[in-house]
Short mmCIF file of N, CA and C in Angstrom, two decimals:
data_model
loop_
_atom_site.label_atom_id
_atom_site.label_comp_id
_atom_site.label_asym_id
_atom_site.label_seq_id
_atom_site.Cartn_x
_atom_site.Cartn_y
_atom_site.Cartn_z
N UNK G 1 98.68 104.64 119.77
CA UNK G 1 99.36 105.71 120.45
C UNK G 1 99.73 106.87 119.54
N UNK G 2 100.12 106.57 118.31
CA UNK G 2 100.56 107.64 117.41
C UNK G 2 99.47 108.08 116.45
N UNK G 3 98.38 107.38 116.43
CA UNK G 3 97.26 107.76 115.58
C UNK G 3 97.46 107.37 114.13
N UNK G 4 96.43 107.60 113.36
CA UNK G 4 96.43 107.23 111.95
C UNK G 4 97.49 107.98 111.16
N UNK G 5 97.62 109.29 111.39
CA UNK G 5 98.60 110.10 110.67
C UNK G 5 100.02 109.68 111.04
N UNK G 6 100.27 109.47 112.32
CA UNK G 6 101.59 109.02 112.75
C UNK G 6 101.94 107.66 112.19
N UNK G 7 100.97 106.78 112.15
CA UNK G 7 101.20 105.44 111.60
C UNK G 7 101.58 105.53 110.13
N UNK G 8 100.93 106.42 109.39
CA UNK G 8 101.26 106.57 107.98
C UNK G 8 102.69 107.08 107.81
N UNK G 9 103.14 107.94 108.71
CA UNK G 9 104.52 108.43 108.67
C UNK G 9 105.52 107.32 108.92
N UNK G 10 105.21 106.47 109.87
CA UNK G 10 106.08 105.32 110.18
C UNK G 10 106.12 104.37 108.98
N UNK G 11 104.98 104.11 108.39
CA UNK G 11 104.92 103.19 107.24
C UNK G 11 105.68 103.78 106.05
N UNK G 12 105.61 105.10 105.87
CA UNK G 12 106.37 105.74 104.79
C UNK G 12 107.87 105.54 105.03
N UNK G 13 108.32 105.68 106.27
CA UNK G 13 109.73 105.47 106.59
C UNK G 13 110.15 104.02 106.33
N UNK G 14 109.26 103.08 106.60
CA UNK G 14 109.57 101.67 106.31
C UNK G 14 109.80 101.48 104.82
N UNK G 15 108.94 102.06 104.00
CA UNK G 15 109.13 101.98 102.55
C UNK G 15 110.44 102.61 102.11
N UNK G 16 110.75 103.77 102.68
CA UNK G 16 111.99 104.48 102.36
C UNK G 16 113.21 103.61 102.70
N UNK G 17 113.21 103.06 103.91
CA UNK G 17 114.35 102.24 104.36
C UNK G 17 114.47 100.95 103.56
N UNK G 18 113.34 100.36 103.18
CA UNK G 18 113.40 99.15 102.34
C UNK G 18 114.06 99.45 101.00
N UNK G 19 113.70 100.58 100.39
CA UNK G 19 114.32 100.97 99.13
C UNK G 19 115.79 101.30 99.32
N UNK G 20 116.12 101.98 100.42
CA UNK G 20 117.52 102.31 100.71
C UNK G 20 118.36 101.05 100.86
N UNK G 21 117.76 99.99 101.38
CA UNK G 21 118.49 98.72 101.50
C UNK G 21 118.86 98.15 100.14
N UNK G 22 118.07 98.44 99.11
CA UNK G 22 118.42 97.97 97.77
C UNK G 22 119.73 98.60 97.31
N UNK G 23 119.93 99.86 97.65
CA UNK G 23 121.21 100.49 97.32
C UNK G 23 122.33 99.88 98.17
N UNK G 24 122.08 99.76 99.45
CA UNK G 24 123.09 99.21 100.37
C UNK G 24 123.53 97.81 99.95
N UNK G 25 122.60 97.01 99.47
CA UNK G 25 122.91 95.63 99.05
C UNK G 25 123.47 95.56 97.63
N UNK G 26 123.51 96.68 96.93
CA UNK G 26 124.06 96.71 95.57
C UNK G 26 123.07 96.32 94.48
N UNK G 27 121.80 96.16 94.83
CA UNK G 27 120.80 95.72 93.85
C UNK G 27 120.61 96.75 92.74
N UNK G 28 120.72 98.04 93.06
CA UNK G 28 120.51 99.07 92.05
C UNK G 28 121.82 99.75 91.62
N UNK G 29 122.94 99.20 92.03
CA UNK G 29 124.24 99.81 91.73
C UNK G 29 124.49 99.94 90.22
N UNK G 30 123.97 99.01 89.45
CA UNK G 30 124.20 99.05 88.00
C UNK G 30 123.50 100.24 87.33
N UNK G 31 122.64 100.94 88.06
CA UNK G 31 121.92 102.09 87.51
C UNK G 31 122.58 103.43 87.82
N UNK G 32 123.58 103.45 88.68
CA UNK G 32 124.09 104.70 89.24
C UNK G 32 124.64 105.68 88.21
N UNK G 33 125.11 105.23 87.09
CA UNK G 33 125.71 106.13 86.11
C UNK G 33 124.74 106.57 85.02
N UNK G 34 123.49 106.14 85.11
CA UNK G 34 122.49 106.55 84.12
C UNK G 34 122.07 108.01 84.37
N UNK G 35 121.54 108.67 83.35
CA UNK G 35 120.97 110.01 83.57
C UNK G 35 119.84 109.92 84.60
N UNK G 36 119.62 110.98 85.38
CA UNK G 36 118.65 110.92 86.49
C UNK G 36 117.26 110.40 86.13
N UNK G 37 116.67 110.88 85.06
CA UNK G 37 115.32 110.43 84.71
C UNK G 37 115.29 108.95 84.35
N UNK G 38 116.31 108.50 83.64
CA UNK G 38 116.38 107.08 83.29
C UNK G 38 116.61 106.22 84.54
N UNK G 39 117.47 106.71 85.42
CA UNK G 39 117.73 106.00 86.67
C UNK G 39 116.43 105.85 87.48
N UNK G 40 115.69 106.95 87.59
CA UNK G 40 114.43 106.95 88.34
C UNK G 40 113.42 106.00 87.70
N UNK G 41 113.30 106.07 86.39
CA UNK G 41 112.38 105.17 85.67
C UNK G 41 112.73 103.72 85.92
N UNK G 42 114.01 103.39 85.83
CA UNK G 42 114.45 102.00 86.04
C UNK G 42 114.16 101.56 87.48
N UNK G 43 114.35 102.45 88.45
CA UNK G 43 114.03 102.12 89.84
C UNK G 43 112.54 101.81 90.00
N UNK G 44 111.70 102.62 89.38
CA UNK G 44 110.26 102.36 89.47
C UNK G 44 109.87 101.07 88.75
N UNK G 45 110.55 100.77 87.66
CA UNK G 45 110.30 99.49 86.97
C UNK G 45 110.69 98.32 87.87
N UNK G 46 111.81 98.44 88.57
CA UNK G 46 112.21 97.40 89.52
C UNK G 46 111.20 97.27 90.65
N UNK G 47 110.70 98.40 91.14
CA UNK G 47 109.67 98.36 92.19
C UNK G 47 108.43 97.63 91.70
N UNK G 48 108.02 97.92 90.48
CA UNK G 48 106.86 97.25 89.90
C UNK G 48 107.05 95.74 89.84
N UNK G 49 108.24 95.33 89.45
CA UNK G 49 108.55 93.89 89.40
C UNK G 49 108.56 93.30 90.81
N UNK G 50 109.18 94.01 91.73
CA UNK G 50 109.32 93.49 93.10
C UNK G 50 107.98 93.32 93.80
N UNK G 51 107.07 94.26 93.61
CA UNK G 51 105.77 94.17 94.29
C UNK G 51 104.71 93.52 93.41
N UNK G 52 105.08 93.19 92.18
CA UNK G 52 104.20 92.53 91.22
C UNK G 52 102.92 93.32 90.97
N UNK G 53 103.08 94.63 90.91
CA UNK G 53 101.95 95.50 90.59
C UNK G 53 102.46 96.90 90.30
N UNK G 54 101.61 97.72 89.74
CA UNK G 54 101.99 99.08 89.42
C UNK G 54 102.67 99.19 88.07
N UNK G 55 102.68 100.41 87.55
CA UNK G 55 103.35 100.66 86.28
C UNK G 55 103.88 102.08 86.24
N UNK G 56 104.91 102.29 85.47
CA UNK G 56 105.51 103.59 85.30
C UNK G 56 104.73 104.32 84.21
N UNK G 57 104.30 105.54 84.52
CA UNK G 57 103.54 106.38 83.59
C UNK G 57 104.07 107.81 83.70
N UNK G 58 103.42 108.72 83.01
CA UNK G 58 103.74 110.14 83.20
C UNK G 58 102.51 110.85 83.75
N UNK G 59 102.75 111.89 84.53
CA UNK G 59 101.64 112.66 85.10
C UNK G 59 101.25 113.78 84.13
N UNK G 60 100.34 114.62 84.54
CA UNK G 60 99.85 115.71 83.69
C UNK G 60 100.95 116.69 83.30
N UNK G 61 101.97 116.82 84.14
CA UNK G 61 103.09 117.72 83.85
C UNK G 61 104.17 117.05 83.01
N UNK G 62 103.97 115.79 82.65
CA UNK G 62 104.96 115.07 81.85
C UNK G 62 106.08 114.44 82.66
N UNK G 63 105.95 114.45 83.98
CA UNK G 63 106.96 113.82 84.84
C UNK G 63 106.64 112.35 85.03
N UNK G 64 107.67 111.61 85.36
CA UNK G 64 107.53 110.18 85.62
C UNK G 64 106.69 109.99 86.89
N UNK G 65 105.74 109.08 86.83
CA UNK G 65 104.86 108.80 87.97
C UNK G 65 104.66 107.29 88.08
N UNK G 66 104.00 106.87 89.15
CA UNK G 66 103.76 105.45 89.40
C UNK G 66 102.27 105.25 89.65
N UNK G 67 101.67 104.36 88.89
CA UNK G 67 100.24 104.09 88.95
C UNK G 67 100.01 102.66 89.43
N UNK G 68 99.27 102.52 90.53
CA UNK G 68 99.00 101.19 91.09
C UNK G 68 97.48 100.98 91.08
N UNK G 69 96.98 100.43 89.96
CA UNK G 69 95.54 100.24 89.84
C UNK G 69 95.04 99.04 90.65
N UNK G 70 95.94 98.17 91.05
CA UNK G 70 95.56 96.97 91.80
C UNK G 70 96.24 96.95 93.18
N UNK G 71 96.16 98.07 93.87
CA UNK G 71 96.84 98.25 95.15
C UNK G 71 96.26 97.33 96.23
N UNK G 72 97.11 96.53 96.83
CA UNK G 72 96.67 95.66 97.92
C UNK G 72 96.66 96.37 99.26
N UNK G 73 97.45 97.43 99.39
CA UNK G 73 97.47 98.19 100.65
C UNK G 73 96.11 98.83 100.91
N UNK G 74 95.40 99.18 99.85
CA UNK G 74 94.11 99.86 99.98
C UNK G 74 92.92 98.91 99.98
N UNK G 75 93.18 97.66 99.71
CA UNK G 75 92.08 96.70 99.61
C UNK G 75 91.28 96.68 100.90
N UNK G 76 90.01 97.07 100.80
CA UNK G 76 89.13 97.08 101.97
C UNK G 76 89.32 98.28 102.88
N UNK G 77 90.24 99.18 102.56
CA UNK G 77 90.49 100.34 103.41
C UNK G 77 89.67 101.54 102.94
N UNK G 78 89.31 102.38 103.88
CA UNK G 78 88.64 103.65 103.59
C UNK G 78 89.37 104.74 104.34
N UNK G 79 89.68 105.82 103.63
CA UNK G 79 90.45 106.90 104.25
C UNK G 79 90.10 108.21 103.57
N UNK G 80 90.22 109.31 104.29
CA UNK G 80 90.03 110.62 103.69
C UNK G 80 91.36 111.23 103.26
N UNK G 81 92.45 110.50 103.49
CA UNK G 81 93.79 110.93 103.09
C UNK G 81 94.46 109.77 102.34
N UNK G 82 95.46 110.07 101.51
CA UNK G 82 96.18 109.00 100.81
C UNK G 82 96.69 107.94 101.79
N UNK G 83 96.67 106.71 101.35
CA UNK G 83 96.89 105.56 102.23
C UNK G 83 98.15 104.76 101.90
N UNK G 84 98.72 104.96 100.73
CA UNK G 84 99.82 104.11 100.25
C UNK G 84 101.20 104.62 100.67
N UNK G 85 101.37 104.79 101.94
CA UNK G 85 102.59 105.39 102.47
C UNK G 85 103.84 104.57 102.21
N UNK G 86 103.74 103.25 102.22
CA UNK G 86 104.93 102.44 102.00
C UNK G 86 105.45 102.61 100.58
N UNK G 87 104.54 102.64 99.61
CA UNK G 87 104.96 102.90 98.22
C UNK G 87 105.57 104.29 98.12
N UNK G 88 104.92 105.28 98.74
CA UNK G 88 105.41 106.66 98.68
C UNK G 88 106.81 106.77 99.27
N UNK G 89 107.08 106.07 100.36
CA UNK G 89 108.40 106.11 100.97
C UNK G 89 109.47 105.51 100.07
N UNK G 90 109.17 104.38 99.46
CA UNK G 90 110.13 103.75 98.55
C UNK G 90 110.41 104.65 97.35
N UNK G 91 109.36 105.21 96.79
CA UNK G 91 109.51 106.08 95.63
C UNK G 91 110.26 107.35 96.02
N UNK G 92 110.05 107.85 97.24
CA UNK G 92 110.80 109.02 97.71
C UNK G 92 112.30 108.73 97.73
N UNK G 93 112.67 107.55 98.21
CA UNK G 93 114.10 107.20 98.20
C UNK G 93 114.63 107.19 96.78
N UNK G 94 113.91 106.55 95.87
CA UNK G 94 114.36 106.47 94.48
C UNK G 94 114.50 107.86 93.85
N UNK G 95 113.57 108.77 94.18
CA UNK G 95 113.66 110.13 93.65
C UNK G 95 114.90 110.84 94.18
N UNK G 96 115.18 110.69 95.47
CA UNK G 96 116.37 111.32 96.05
C UNK G 96 117.65 110.71 95.52
N UNK G 97 117.66 109.41 95.33
CA UNK G 97 118.83 108.71 94.82
C UNK G 97 119.09 109.11 93.36
N UNK G 98 118.02 109.34 92.62
CA UNK G 98 118.15 109.66 91.20
C UNK G 98 118.42 111.14 90.94
N UNK G 99 117.69 112.03 91.61
CA UNK G 99 117.75 113.46 91.31
C UNK G 99 118.49 114.28 92.36
N UNK G 100 118.73 113.69 93.54
CA UNK G 100 119.34 114.42 94.64
C UNK G 100 118.30 114.80 95.68
N UNK G 101 118.74 114.96 96.91
CA UNK G 101 117.83 115.32 98.01
C UNK G 101 117.35 116.75 97.86
N UNK G 102 116.15 116.99 98.35
CA UNK G 102 115.62 118.33 98.40
C UNK G 102 115.05 118.87 97.11
N UNK G 103 114.94 118.04 96.09
CA UNK G 103 114.42 118.52 94.81
C UNK G 103 112.93 118.19 94.65
N UNK G 104 112.55 116.96 94.99
CA UNK G 104 111.17 116.51 94.81
C UNK G 104 110.62 115.86 96.07
N UNK G 105 109.32 115.93 96.20
CA UNK G 105 108.58 115.20 97.23
C UNK G 105 107.57 114.33 96.50
N UNK G 106 107.46 113.08 96.91
CA UNK G 106 106.49 112.17 96.32
C UNK G 106 105.15 112.38 97.00
N UNK G 107 104.13 112.61 96.18
CA UNK G 107 102.78 112.85 96.66
C UNK G 107 101.84 111.85 96.01
N UNK G 108 100.98 111.26 96.82
CA UNK G 108 99.94 110.40 96.26
C UNK G 108 98.74 111.29 95.98
N UNK G 109 98.43 111.48 94.70
CA UNK G 109 97.37 112.40 94.31
C UNK G 109 96.01 111.71 94.15
N UNK G 110 96.04 110.42 93.97
CA UNK G 110 94.80 109.64 93.91
C UNK G 110 95.03 108.36 94.71
N UNK G 111 93.99 107.88 95.37
CA UNK G 111 94.14 106.70 96.21
C UNK G 111 92.81 105.92 96.24
N UNK G 112 92.92 104.63 96.05
CA UNK G 112 91.72 103.77 96.06
C UNK G 112 91.01 103.82 97.41
N UNK G 113 91.77 103.97 98.49
CA UNK G 113 91.16 104.05 99.82
C UNK G 113 90.30 105.31 99.96
N UNK G 114 90.57 106.32 99.14
CA UNK G 114 89.78 107.56 99.15
C UNK G 114 88.64 107.50 98.14
N UNK G 115 88.51 106.37 97.45
CA UNK G 115 87.44 106.21 96.48
C UNK G 115 87.85 106.42 95.03
N UNK G 116 89.14 106.70 94.79
CA UNK G 116 89.63 106.87 93.42
C UNK G 116 89.74 105.51 92.73
N UNK G 117 89.89 105.53 91.42
CA UNK G 117 89.98 104.29 90.65
C UNK G 117 91.38 103.68 90.66
N UNK G 118 92.36 104.42 91.17
CA UNK G 118 93.74 103.96 91.19
C UNK G 118 94.51 104.69 92.29
N UNK G 119 95.68 104.19 92.59
CA UNK G 119 96.61 104.89 93.48
C UNK G 119 97.70 105.47 92.58
N UNK G 120 97.87 106.78 92.63
CA UNK G 120 98.74 107.48 91.69
C UNK G 120 99.74 108.32 92.48
N UNK G 121 101.02 108.03 92.30
CA UNK G 121 102.07 108.73 93.03
C UNK G 121 102.93 109.51 92.06
N UNK G 122 103.14 110.78 92.35
CA UNK G 122 103.88 111.63 91.43
C UNK G 122 104.86 112.53 92.18
N UNK G 123 105.77 113.12 91.42
CA UNK G 123 106.77 114.02 91.98
C UNK G 123 106.24 115.44 91.98
N UNK G 124 106.53 116.14 93.05
CA UNK G 124 106.21 117.58 93.14
C UNK G 124 107.49 118.30 93.54
N UNK G 125 107.69 119.48 92.97
CA UNK G 125 108.83 120.31 93.36
C UNK G 125 108.72 120.66 94.84
N UNK G 126 109.87 120.69 95.51
CA UNK G 126 109.88 121.10 96.91
C UNK G 126 109.97 122.61 96.98
#
């Protein structure tokens, strides 16, 4: 009913809400007083541990990014648009929690479902 694009939006919201629940449950409370970049890095490290894949890297602009070379969401999928919406949603929450709302948008710039060698999610200025 909502189509492929709508479904990706719903899946992104699921990722966002799952990450928000980590704050609600106090799982990331010990990070709240860290500087924003360190807080964001630690959140991505926790995500990597929780999903048992991905790693924290830097993008071409030197910003913190997330690289998932062994993405299971894309396994067997083919798409002309980025496919890892659940990861993007979770990372979006972490970016907002770390840097504040309205500063960055998480963009997947490479995706295995599109034929890339990895799924790469990075921050872009809004």
